PDB file of C-alpha atoms and ligand atoms in Angstrom:
ATOM      1  CA  UNK E   1     -66.694 120.963   1.132  1.00  0.00           C
ATOM      2  CA  UNK E   2     -64.916 124.172   0.131  1.00  0.00           C
ATOM      3  CA  UNK E   3     -62.121 124.336  -2.446  1.00  0.00           C
ATOM      4  CA  UNK E   4     -60.159 127.540  -2.985  1.00  0.00           C
ATOM      5  CA  UNK E   5     -59.226 127.428  -6.672  1.00  0.00           C
ATOM      6  CA  UNK E   6     -56.630 130.211  -6.755  1.00  0.00           C
ATOM      7  CA  UNK E   7     -53.817 130.672  -4.235  1.00  0.00           C
ATOM      8  CA  UNK E   8     -50.104 131.479  -4.434  1.00  0.00           C
ATOM      9  CA  UNK E   9     -47.151 129.937  -2.593  1.00  0.00           C
ATOM     10  CA  UNK E  10     -43.353 130.110  -2.746  1.00  0.00           C
ATOM     11  CA  UNK E  11     -40.568 128.121  -1.090  1.00  0.00           C
ATOM     12  CA  UNK E  12     -39.986 129.268   2.507  1.00  0.00           C
ATOM     13  CA  UNK E  13     -36.608 130.798   1.780  1.00  0.00           C
ATOM     14  CA  UNK E  14     -37.943 133.229  -0.811  1.00  0.00           C
ATOM     15  CA  UNK E  15     -41.514 133.754   0.429  1.00  0.00           C
ATOM     16  CA  UNK E  16     -40.544 136.734   2.594  1.00  0.00           C
ATOM     17  CA  UNK E  17     -38.799 138.458  -0.312  1.00  0.00           C
ATOM     18  CA  UNK E  18     -41.843 137.920  -2.492  1.00  0.00           C
ATOM     19  CA  UNK E  19     -44.076 139.547   0.134  1.00  0.00           C
ATOM     20  CA  UNK E  20     -41.763 142.571   0.234  1.00  0.00           C
ATOM     21  CA  UNK E  21     -41.624 142.995  -3.529  1.00  0.00           C
ATOM     22  CA  UNK E  22     -45.360 142.400  -3.914  1.00  0.00           C
ATOM     23  CA  UNK E  23     -46.041 145.066  -1.263  1.00  0.00           C
ATOM     24  CA  UNK E  24     -43.709 147.475  -3.081  1.00  0.00           C
ATOM     25  CA  UNK E  25     -45.472 146.792  -6.388  1.00  0.00           C
ATOM     26  CA  UNK E  26     -49.052 146.749  -5.177  1.00  0.00           C
ATOM     27  CA  UNK E  27     -48.679 149.490  -2.560  1.00  0.00           C
ATOM     28  CA  UNK E  28     -51.734 150.311  -0.497  1.00  0.00           C
ATOM     29  CA  UNK E  29     -54.179 148.923  -3.041  1.00  0.00           C
ATOM     30  CA  UNK E  30     -53.882 145.304  -1.935  1.00  0.00           C
ATOM     31  CA  UNK E  31     -53.673 143.774   1.508  1.00  0.00           C
ATOM     32  CA  UNK E  32     -51.905 140.552   2.404  1.00  0.00           C
ATOM     33  CA  UNK E  33     -53.327 138.052   4.829  1.00  0.00           C
ATOM     34  CA  UNK E  34     -50.384 135.651   4.720  1.00  0.00           C
ATOM     35  CA  UNK E  35     -46.743 135.171   3.840  1.00  0.00           C
ATOM     36  CA  UNK E  36     -46.872 132.849   0.768  1.00  0.00           C
ATOM     37  CA  UNK E  37     -45.511 129.827   2.681  1.00  0.00           C
ATOM     38  CA  UNK E  38     -47.266 126.463   2.405  1.00  0.00           C
ATOM     39  CA  UNK E  39     -47.529 126.234   6.196  1.00  0.00           C
ATOM     40  CA  UNK E  40     -49.295 129.590   6.314  1.00  0.00           C
ATOM     41  CA  UNK E  41     -51.616 128.688   3.430  1.00  0.00           C
ATOM     42  CA  UNK E  42     -52.645 125.533   5.294  1.00  0.00           C
ATOM     43  CA  UNK E  43     -53.214 127.544   8.482  1.00  0.00           C
ATOM     44  CA  UNK E  44     -55.391 130.095   6.639  1.00  0.00           C
ATOM     45  CA  UNK E  45     -57.319 127.270   4.919  1.00  0.00           C
ATOM     46  CA  UNK E  46     -58.057 125.714   8.289  1.00  0.00           C
ATOM     47  CA  UNK E  47     -59.190 129.023   9.846  1.00  0.00           C
ATOM     48  CA  UNK E  48     -61.404 129.772   6.836  1.00  0.00           C
ATOM     49  CA  UNK E  49     -63.041 126.325   6.613  1.00  0.00           C
ATOM     50  CA  UNK E  50     -61.346 125.465   3.309  1.00  0.00           C
ATOM     51  CA  UNK E  51     -60.728 121.767   2.641  1.00  0.00           C
ATOM     52  CA  UNK E  52     -58.461 121.966  -0.418  1.00  0.00           C
ATOM     53  CA  UNK E  53     -56.698 124.531  -2.575  1.00  0.00           C
ATOM     54  CA  UNK E  54     -55.266 124.885  -6.042  1.00  0.00           C
ATOM     55  CA  UNK E  55     -51.967 126.704  -5.687  1.00  0.00           C
ATOM     56  CA  UNK E  56     -49.437 128.317  -8.020  1.00  0.00           C
ATOM     57  CA  UNK E  57     -45.732 129.185  -7.892  1.00  0.00           C
ATOM     58  CA  UNK E  58     -45.278 131.388 -10.945  1.00  0.00           C
ATOM     59  CA  UNK E  59     -41.760 131.768 -12.386  1.00  0.00           C
ATOM     60  CA  UNK E  60     -41.016 135.288 -13.568  1.00  0.00           C
ATOM     61  CA  UNK E  61     -37.854 134.213 -15.404  1.00  0.00           C
ATOM     62  CA  UNK E  62     -37.081 131.199 -17.626  1.00  0.00           C
ATOM     63  CA  UNK E  63     -34.173 130.007 -15.487  1.00  0.00           C
ATOM     64  CA  UNK E  64     -36.267 129.513 -12.353  1.00  0.00           C
ATOM     65  CA  UNK E  65     -39.047 127.470 -13.985  1.00  0.00           C
ATOM     66  CA  UNK E  66     -37.596 124.079 -13.098  1.00  0.00           C
ATOM     67  CA  UNK E  67     -36.916 124.882  -9.454  1.00  0.00           C
ATOM     68  CA  UNK E  68     -40.366 126.485  -9.066  1.00  0.00           C
ATOM     69  CA  UNK E  69     -41.889 123.326 -10.516  1.00  0.00           C
ATOM     70  CA  UNK E  70     -39.737 121.037  -8.333  1.00  0.00           C
ATOM     71  CA  UNK E  71     -41.099 122.901  -5.317  1.00  0.00           C
ATOM     72  CA  UNK E  72     -44.736 122.731  -6.462  1.00  0.00           C
ATOM     73  CA  UNK E  73     -44.440 119.019  -7.321  1.00  0.00           C
ATOM     74  CA  UNK E  74     -43.078 118.458  -3.835  1.00  0.00           C
ATOM     75  CA  UNK E  75     -45.986 120.174  -2.051  1.00  0.00           C
ATOM     76  CA  UNK E  76     -48.723 118.645  -4.216  1.00  0.00           C
ATOM     77  CA  UNK E  77     -50.706 115.751  -2.772  1.00  0.00           C
ATOM     78  CA  UNK E  78     -53.782 116.158  -5.028  1.00  0.00           C
ATOM     79  CA  UNK E  79     -55.926 115.801  -1.923  1.00  0.00           C
ATOM     80  CA  UNK E  80     -55.636 119.062  -0.031  1.00  0.00           C
ATOM     81  CA  UNK E  81     -53.016 120.799  -2.190  1.00  0.00           C
ATOM     82  CA  UNK E  82     -53.407 120.759  -5.969  1.00  0.00           C
ATOM     83  CA  UNK E  83     -50.255 122.453  -7.219  1.00  0.00           C
ATOM     84  CA  UNK E  84     -50.237 123.856 -10.734  1.00  0.00           C
ATOM     85  CA  UNK E  85     -46.969 124.247 -12.603  1.00  0.00           C
ATOM     86  CA  UNK E  86     -45.361 127.202 -14.303  1.00  0.00           C
ATOM     87  CA  UNK E  87     -43.941 127.553 -17.808  1.00  0.00           C
ATOM     88  CA  UNK E  88     -42.104 130.567 -19.144  1.00  0.00           C
ATOM     89  CA  UNK E  89     -42.551 131.183 -22.870  1.00  0.00           C
ATOM     90  CA  UNK E  90     -38.861 132.033 -23.263  1.00  0.00           C
ATOM     91  CA  UNK E  91     -37.463 128.913 -21.575  1.00  0.00           C
ATOM     92  CA  UNK E  92     -35.651 126.144 -23.420  1.00  0.00           C
ATOM     93  CA  UNK E  93     -37.700 123.065 -24.254  1.00  0.00           C
ATOM     94  CA  UNK E  94     -40.986 124.151 -22.681  1.00  0.00           C
ATOM     95  CA  UNK E  95     -42.814 121.091 -24.062  1.00  0.00           C
ATOM     96  CA  UNK E  96     -40.505 118.718 -22.200  1.00  0.00           C
ATOM     97  CA  UNK E  97     -41.274 120.633 -19.015  1.00  0.00           C
ATOM     98  CA  UNK E  98     -45.029 120.392 -19.681  1.00  0.00           C
ATOM     99  CA  UNK E  99     -44.597 116.612 -20.022  1.00  0.00           C
ATOM    100  CA  UNK E 100     -42.554 116.466 -16.812  1.00  0.00           C
ATOM    101  CA  UNK E 101     -45.353 118.284 -14.943  1.00  0.00           C
ATOM    102  CA  UNK E 102     -47.919 115.824 -16.245  1.00  0.00           C
ATOM    103  CA  UNK E 103     -45.732 112.818 -15.364  1.00  0.00           C
ATOM    104  CA  UNK E 104     -45.424 114.179 -11.830  1.00  0.00           C
ATOM    105  CA  UNK E 105     -49.176 114.358 -11.369  1.00  0.00           C
ATOM    106  CA  UNK E 106     -49.793 118.083 -11.812  1.00  0.00           C
ATOM    107  CA  UNK E 107     -53.161 118.849 -13.341  1.00  0.00           C
ATOM    108  CA  UNK E 108     -52.542 122.289 -14.749  1.00  0.00           C
ATOM    109  CA  UNK E 109     -50.326 125.284 -15.429  1.00  0.00           C
ATOM    110  CA  UNK E 110     -50.775 128.891 -14.362  1.00  0.00           C
ATOM    111  CA  UNK E 111     -49.987 131.608 -16.903  1.00  0.00           C
ATOM    112  CA  UNK E 112     -49.504 134.993 -15.330  1.00  0.00           C
ATOM    113  CA  UNK E 113     -49.327 137.974 -17.662  1.00  0.00           C
ATOM    114  CA  UNK E 114     -48.355 140.356 -14.868  1.00  0.00           C
ATOM    115  CA  UNK E 115     -45.249 138.399 -13.848  1.00  0.00           C
ATOM    116  CA  UNK E 116     -44.309 136.832 -17.165  1.00  0.00           C
ATOM    117  CA  UNK E 117     -45.135 139.844 -19.386  1.00  0.00           C
ATOM    118  CA  UNK E 118     -46.778 137.602 -21.961  1.00  0.00           C
ATOM    119  CA  UNK E 119     -50.417 137.685 -23.002  1.00  0.00           C
ATOM    120  CA  UNK E 120     -52.467 134.522 -23.495  1.00  0.00           C
ATOM    121  CA  UNK E 121     -52.584 134.948 -27.288  1.00  0.00           C
ATOM    122  CA  UNK E 122     -48.781 135.186 -27.644  1.00  0.00           C
ATOM    123  CA  UNK E 123     -47.587 132.938 -30.480  1.00  0.00           C
ATOM    124  CA  UNK E 124     -44.860 131.448 -28.302  1.00  0.00           C
ATOM    125  CA  UNK E 125     -47.509 129.918 -26.047  1.00  0.00           C
ATOM    126  CA  UNK E 126     -49.476 128.146 -28.764  1.00  0.00           C
ATOM    127  CA  UNK E 127     -47.346 124.959 -28.960  1.00  0.00           C
ATOM    128  CA  UNK E 128     -47.512 124.810 -25.161  1.00  0.00           C
ATOM    129  CA  UNK E 129     -51.324 124.881 -25.220  1.00  0.00           C
ATOM    130  CA  UNK E 130     -51.306 122.247 -27.940  1.00  0.00           C
ATOM    131  CA  UNK E 131     -49.233 119.932 -25.745  1.00  0.00           C
ATOM    132  CA  UNK E 132     -51.420 120.645 -22.721  1.00  0.00           C
ATOM    133  CA  UNK E 133     -54.541 119.902 -24.737  1.00  0.00           C
ATOM    134  CA  UNK E 134     -53.047 116.541 -25.740  1.00  0.00           C
ATOM    135  CA  UNK E 135     -52.211 115.766 -22.107  1.00  0.00           C
ATOM    136  CA  UNK E 136     -55.634 116.900 -20.825  1.00  0.00           C
ATOM    137  CA  UNK E 137     -54.165 119.645 -18.630  1.00  0.00           C
ATOM    138  CA  UNK E 138     -55.809 122.815 -17.318  1.00  0.00           C
ATOM    139  CA  UNK E 139     -54.603 126.259 -18.448  1.00  0.00           C
ATOM    140  CA  UNK E 140     -55.265 128.793 -15.678  1.00  0.00           C
ATOM    141  CA  UNK E 141     -54.882 132.467 -16.651  1.00  0.00           C
ATOM    142  CA  UNK E 142     -54.694 135.751 -14.847  1.00  0.00           C
ATOM    143  CA  UNK E 143     -57.091 137.829 -16.959  1.00  0.00           C
ATOM    144  CA  UNK E 144     -57.446 141.591 -16.966  1.00  0.00           C
ATOM    145  CA  UNK E 145     -55.701 144.529 -15.369  1.00  0.00           C
ATOM    146  CA  UNK E 146     -52.930 144.712 -12.795  1.00  0.00           C
ATOM    147  CA  UNK E 147     -54.338 145.633  -9.346  1.00  0.00           C
ATOM    148  CA  UNK E 148     -51.086 147.537  -8.689  1.00  0.00           C
ATOM    149  CA  UNK E 149     -51.296 149.502 -11.952  1.00  0.00           C
ATOM    150  CA  UNK E 150     -54.936 149.454 -13.032  1.00  0.00           C
ATOM    151  CA  UNK E 151     -54.653 152.151 -15.710  1.00  0.00           C
ATOM    152  CA  UNK E 152     -52.163 150.165 -17.827  1.00  0.00           C
ATOM    153  CA  UNK E 153     -53.650 147.999 -20.582  1.00  0.00           C
ATOM    154  CA  UNK E 154     -53.764 144.298 -19.822  1.00  0.00           C
ATOM    155  CA  UNK E 155     -51.744 141.668 -21.675  1.00  0.00           C
ATOM    156  CA  UNK E 156     -54.173 138.808 -21.168  1.00  0.00           C
ATOM    157  CA  UNK E 157     -57.518 140.294 -22.146  1.00  0.00           C
ATOM    158  CA  UNK E 158     -60.897 138.527 -22.185  1.00  0.00           C
ATOM    159  CA  UNK E 159     -60.631 138.605 -25.988  1.00  0.00           C
ATOM    160  CA  UNK E 160     -57.294 136.746 -25.899  1.00  0.00           C
ATOM    161  CA  UNK E 161     -58.934 134.032 -23.768  1.00  0.00           C
ATOM    162  CA  UNK E 162     -61.646 133.681 -26.389  1.00  0.00           C
ATOM    163  CA  UNK E 163     -58.907 133.299 -29.022  1.00  0.00           C
ATOM    164  CA  UNK E 164     -57.313 130.421 -27.060  1.00  0.00           C
ATOM    165  CA  UNK E 165     -60.760 128.843 -26.523  1.00  0.00           C
ATOM    166  CA  UNK E 166     -61.483 128.845 -30.266  1.00  0.00           C
ATOM    167  CA  UNK E 167     -58.029 127.676 -31.290  1.00  0.00           C
ATOM    168  CA  UNK E 168     -57.786 124.795 -28.775  1.00  0.00           C
ATOM    169  CA  UNK E 169     -61.333 123.460 -28.411  1.00  0.00           C
ATOM    170  CA  UNK E 170     -60.429 120.651 -25.981  1.00  0.00           C
ATOM    171  CA  UNK E 171     -58.110 122.625 -23.696  1.00  0.00           C
ATOM    172  CA  UNK E 172     -59.517 123.123 -20.186  1.00  0.00           C
ATOM    173  CA  UNK E 173     -59.374 126.861 -19.489  1.00  0.00           C
ATOM    174  CA  UNK E 174     -59.844 128.919 -16.333  1.00  0.00           C
ATOM    175  CA  UNK E 175     -60.074 132.706 -16.622  1.00  0.00           C
ATOM    176  CA  UNK E 176     -59.396 134.234 -13.202  1.00  0.00           C
ATOM    177  CA  UNK E 177     -61.052 137.333 -11.765  1.00  0.00           C
ATOM    178  CA  UNK E 178     -64.568 136.636 -13.101  1.00  0.00           C
ATOM    179  CA  UNK E 179     -63.112 136.558 -16.613  1.00  0.00           C
ATOM    180  CA  UNK E 180     -61.287 139.895 -16.504  1.00  0.00           C
ATOM    181  CA  UNK E 181     -60.090 142.058 -13.619  1.00  0.00           C
ATOM    182  CA  UNK E 182     -61.533 145.553 -14.158  1.00  0.00           C
ATOM    183  CA  UNK E 183     -62.611 144.407 -17.635  1.00  0.00           C
ATOM    184  CA  UNK E 184     -66.017 142.905 -16.915  1.00  0.00           C
ATOM    185  CA  UNK E 185     -67.664 144.443 -19.975  1.00  0.00           C
ATOM    186  CA  UNK E 186     -65.124 142.708 -22.207  1.00  0.00           C
ATOM    187  CA  UNK E 187     -65.489 139.539 -20.139  1.00  0.00           C
ATOM    188  CA  UNK E 188     -69.242 139.652 -20.792  1.00  0.00           C
ATOM    189  CA  UNK E 189     -68.528 139.846 -24.505  1.00  0.00           C
ATOM    190  CA  UNK E 190     -65.701 137.318 -24.834  1.00  0.00           C
ATOM    191  CA  UNK E 191     -65.799 134.933 -21.863  1.00  0.00           C
ATOM    192  CA  UNK E 192     -69.172 134.751 -20.128  1.00  0.00           C
ATOM    193  CA  UNK E 193     -71.406 131.995 -21.393  1.00  0.00           C
ATOM    194  CA  UNK E 194     -68.546 130.134 -23.084  1.00  0.00           C
ATOM    195  CA  UNK E 195     -66.944 126.808 -22.206  1.00  0.00           C
ATOM    196  CA  UNK E 196     -64.459 128.458 -19.857  1.00  0.00           C
ATOM    197  CA  UNK E 197     -64.271 128.327 -16.052  1.00  0.00           C
ATOM    198  CA  UNK E 198     -64.081 131.646 -14.203  1.00  0.00           C
ATOM    199  CA  UNK E 199     -63.050 132.233 -10.588  1.00  0.00           C
ATOM    200  CA  UNK E 200     -64.360 134.651  -7.971  1.00  0.00           C
ATOM    201  CA  UNK E 201     -61.064 136.398  -7.069  1.00  0.00           C
ATOM    202  CA  UNK E 202     -61.286 140.146  -7.106  1.00  0.00           C
ATOM    203  CA  UNK E 203     -58.990 142.749  -5.618  1.00  0.00           C
ATOM    204  CA  UNK E 204     -58.932 143.589  -2.772  1.00  0.00           C
ATOM    205  CA  UNK E 205     -61.884 141.185  -2.357  1.00  0.00           C
ATOM    206  CA  UNK E 206     -65.099 140.100  -4.037  1.00  0.00           C
ATOM    207  CA  UNK E 207     -67.111 142.437  -1.788  1.00  0.00           C
ATOM    208  CA  UNK E 208     -65.691 145.331  -3.838  1.00  0.00           C
ATOM    209  CA  UNK E 209     -68.338 144.377  -6.410  1.00  0.00           C
ATOM    210  CA  UNK E 210     -72.061 144.541  -5.749  1.00  0.00           C
ATOM    211  CA  UNK E 211     -73.943 141.349  -4.836  1.00  0.00           C
ATOM    212  CA  UNK E 212     -76.281 142.034  -7.755  1.00  0.00           C
ATOM    213  CA  UNK E 213     -73.449 142.237 -10.270  1.00  0.00           C
ATOM    214  CA  UNK E 214     -71.694 139.093  -9.036  1.00  0.00           C
ATOM    215  CA  UNK E 215     -74.973 137.156  -9.025  1.00  0.00           C
ATOM    216  CA  UNK E 216     -75.749 138.361 -12.546  1.00  0.00           C
ATOM    217  CA  UNK E 217     -72.309 137.308 -13.821  1.00  0.00           C
ATOM    218  CA  UNK E 218     -72.597 133.863 -12.198  1.00  0.00           C
ATOM    219  CA  UNK E 219     -76.059 133.249 -13.654  1.00  0.00           C
ATOM    220  CA  UNK E 220     -75.228 134.565 -17.103  1.00  0.00           C
ATOM    221  CA  UNK E 221     -71.944 132.657 -17.336  1.00  0.00           C
ATOM    222  CA  UNK E 222     -73.347 129.422 -15.968  1.00  0.00           C
ATOM    223  CA  UNK E 223     -73.220 128.344 -12.335  1.00  0.00           C
ATOM    224  CA  UNK E 224     -71.526 125.066 -13.319  1.00  0.00           C
ATOM    225  CA  UNK E 225     -68.411 126.952 -14.531  1.00  0.00           C
ATOM    226  CA  UNK E 226     -67.704 129.242 -11.570  1.00  0.00           C
ATOM    227  CA  UNK E 227     -64.999 128.439  -8.998  1.00  0.00           C
ATOM    228  CA  UNK E 228     -64.750 129.953  -5.552  1.00  0.00           C
ATOM    229  CA  UNK E 229     -61.262 131.436  -5.154  1.00  0.00           C
ATOM    230  CA  UNK E 230     -59.502 133.900  -2.875  1.00  0.00           C
ATOM    231  CA  UNK E 231     -56.109 134.776  -4.444  1.00  0.00           C
ATOM    232  CA  UNK E 232     -54.428 134.038  -1.076  1.00  0.00           C
ATOM    233  CA  UNK E 233     -52.402 135.829   0.224  1.00  0.00           C
ATOM    234  CA  UNK E 234     -53.212 139.042  -1.660  1.00  0.00           C
ATOM    235  CA  UNK E 235     -56.716 139.361  -0.345  1.00  0.00           C
ATOM    236  CA  UNK E 236     -58.650 140.165   2.827  1.00  0.00           C
ATOM    237  CA  UNK E 237     -60.298 137.828   5.348  1.00  0.00           C
ATOM    238  CA  UNK E 238     -61.369 134.760   3.382  1.00  0.00           C
ATOM    239  CA  UNK E 239     -64.088 133.572   5.778  1.00  0.00           C
ATOM    240  CA  UNK E 240     -65.812 136.948   5.289  1.00  0.00           C
ATOM    241  CA  UNK E 241     -65.672 136.483   1.499  1.00  0.00           C
ATOM    242  CA  UNK E 242     -67.166 133.000   1.810  1.00  0.00           C
ATOM    243  CA  UNK E 243     -69.982 134.375   3.987  1.00  0.00           C
ATOM    244  CA  UNK E 244     -70.619 137.190   1.477  1.00  0.00           C
ATOM    245  CA  UNK E 245     -70.824 134.729  -1.417  1.00  0.00           C
ATOM    246  CA  UNK E 246     -73.083 132.441   0.617  1.00  0.00           C
ATOM    247  CA  UNK E 247     -75.463 135.387   1.031  1.00  0.00           C
ATOM    248  CA  UNK E 248     -75.971 135.762  -2.724  1.00  0.00           C
ATOM    249  CA  UNK E 249     -79.343 134.690  -4.078  1.00  0.00           C
ATOM    250  CA  UNK E 250     -78.260 131.198  -5.099  1.00  0.00           C
ATOM    251  CA  UNK E 251     -79.754 127.831  -4.253  1.00  0.00           C
ATOM    252  CA  UNK E 252     -77.895 125.399  -1.950  1.00  0.00           C
ATOM    253  CA  UNK E 253     -77.168 123.256  -5.053  1.00  0.00           C
ATOM    254  CA  UNK E 254     -75.666 126.244  -6.881  1.00  0.00           C
ATOM    255  CA  UNK E 255     -73.566 127.103  -3.829  1.00  0.00           C
ATOM    256  CA  UNK E 256     -72.268 123.536  -3.660  1.00  0.00           C
ATOM    257  CA  UNK E 257     -71.161 123.747  -7.281  1.00  0.00           C
ATOM    258  CA  UNK E 258     -69.294 127.023  -6.832  1.00  0.00           C
ATOM    259  CA  UNK E 259     -67.642 126.136  -3.538  1.00  0.00           C
ATOM    260  CA  UNK E 260     -66.388 122.690  -4.509  1.00  0.00           C
ATOM    261  CA  UNK E 261     -68.165 120.485  -7.011  1.00  0.00           C
ATOM    262  CA  UNK E 262     -67.124 122.465 -10.085  1.00  0.00           C
ATOM    263  CA  UNK E 263     -63.490 122.352  -8.983  1.00  0.00           C
ATOM    264  CA  UNK E 264     -63.674 118.606  -8.343  1.00  0.00           C
ATOM    265  CA  UNK E 265     -65.058 118.094 -11.833  1.00  0.00           C
ATOM    266  CA  UNK E 266     -62.395 120.313 -13.405  1.00  0.00           C
ATOM    267  CA  UNK E 267     -59.639 118.506 -11.481  1.00  0.00           C
ATOM    268  CA  UNK E 268     -61.232 115.139 -12.328  1.00  0.00           C
ATOM    269  CA  UNK E 269     -61.028 113.821  -8.748  1.00  0.00           C
TER     270      UNK E 269
HETATM  271 ZN1   ZN P   1     -53.558 135.347  -8.330  1.00  0.00          ZN
END
């Protein structure tokens, strides 16, 4: 069983526009293997041997939160597609929207500092985390730099994830990109070893890191808190990434955790 814990989709009518603007933003640094539509995600999952995926539709502006969430609720079956909602810190009544997501069966919310220009430790987000903690929801964060602009400082740093961890001890937290894209030293200090899930997405792919480094991070952090993830569609061939990860010096039991069992536990299914 393989679960991809980090993918992105948009409604068909805007998916093409998103690809164009993402290409313009990310330039040559990132490749795209799909077009952000649900049909394409399912096709890529099938070709890559992936059984289920967690997927996000992140709203960049407050006024599109509800429609983005309507779409993600619609595509979620919590069997093969686990949609996570979106909340913008500047929207009206964010707590009511968090409750609506929960009532509609969504298990988590993705916070994306690159699209929403808000870091994880922003005061405006704290009441939202409090509500999510009460409702036993998962907070999934982009952590670290922007692949399209890697020299700019990041808004959601590994340290800000540690702040959220300490402040909301029962909130389920996932820190994407091994705990900090291009900020692995900070991730080692603030994220690794803590009660936080990390995912294996890297840009353009996990093979950009050395097998030794990835193995060391997994072991040091704890193999029971690592989720296989691709970042579809901004990635390269996913089957090749799976094969690369399967070649790491991990036991079959450890592989099973990373490729599916940890995600099943996190999702409580
Ligand atoms: Zn992503």
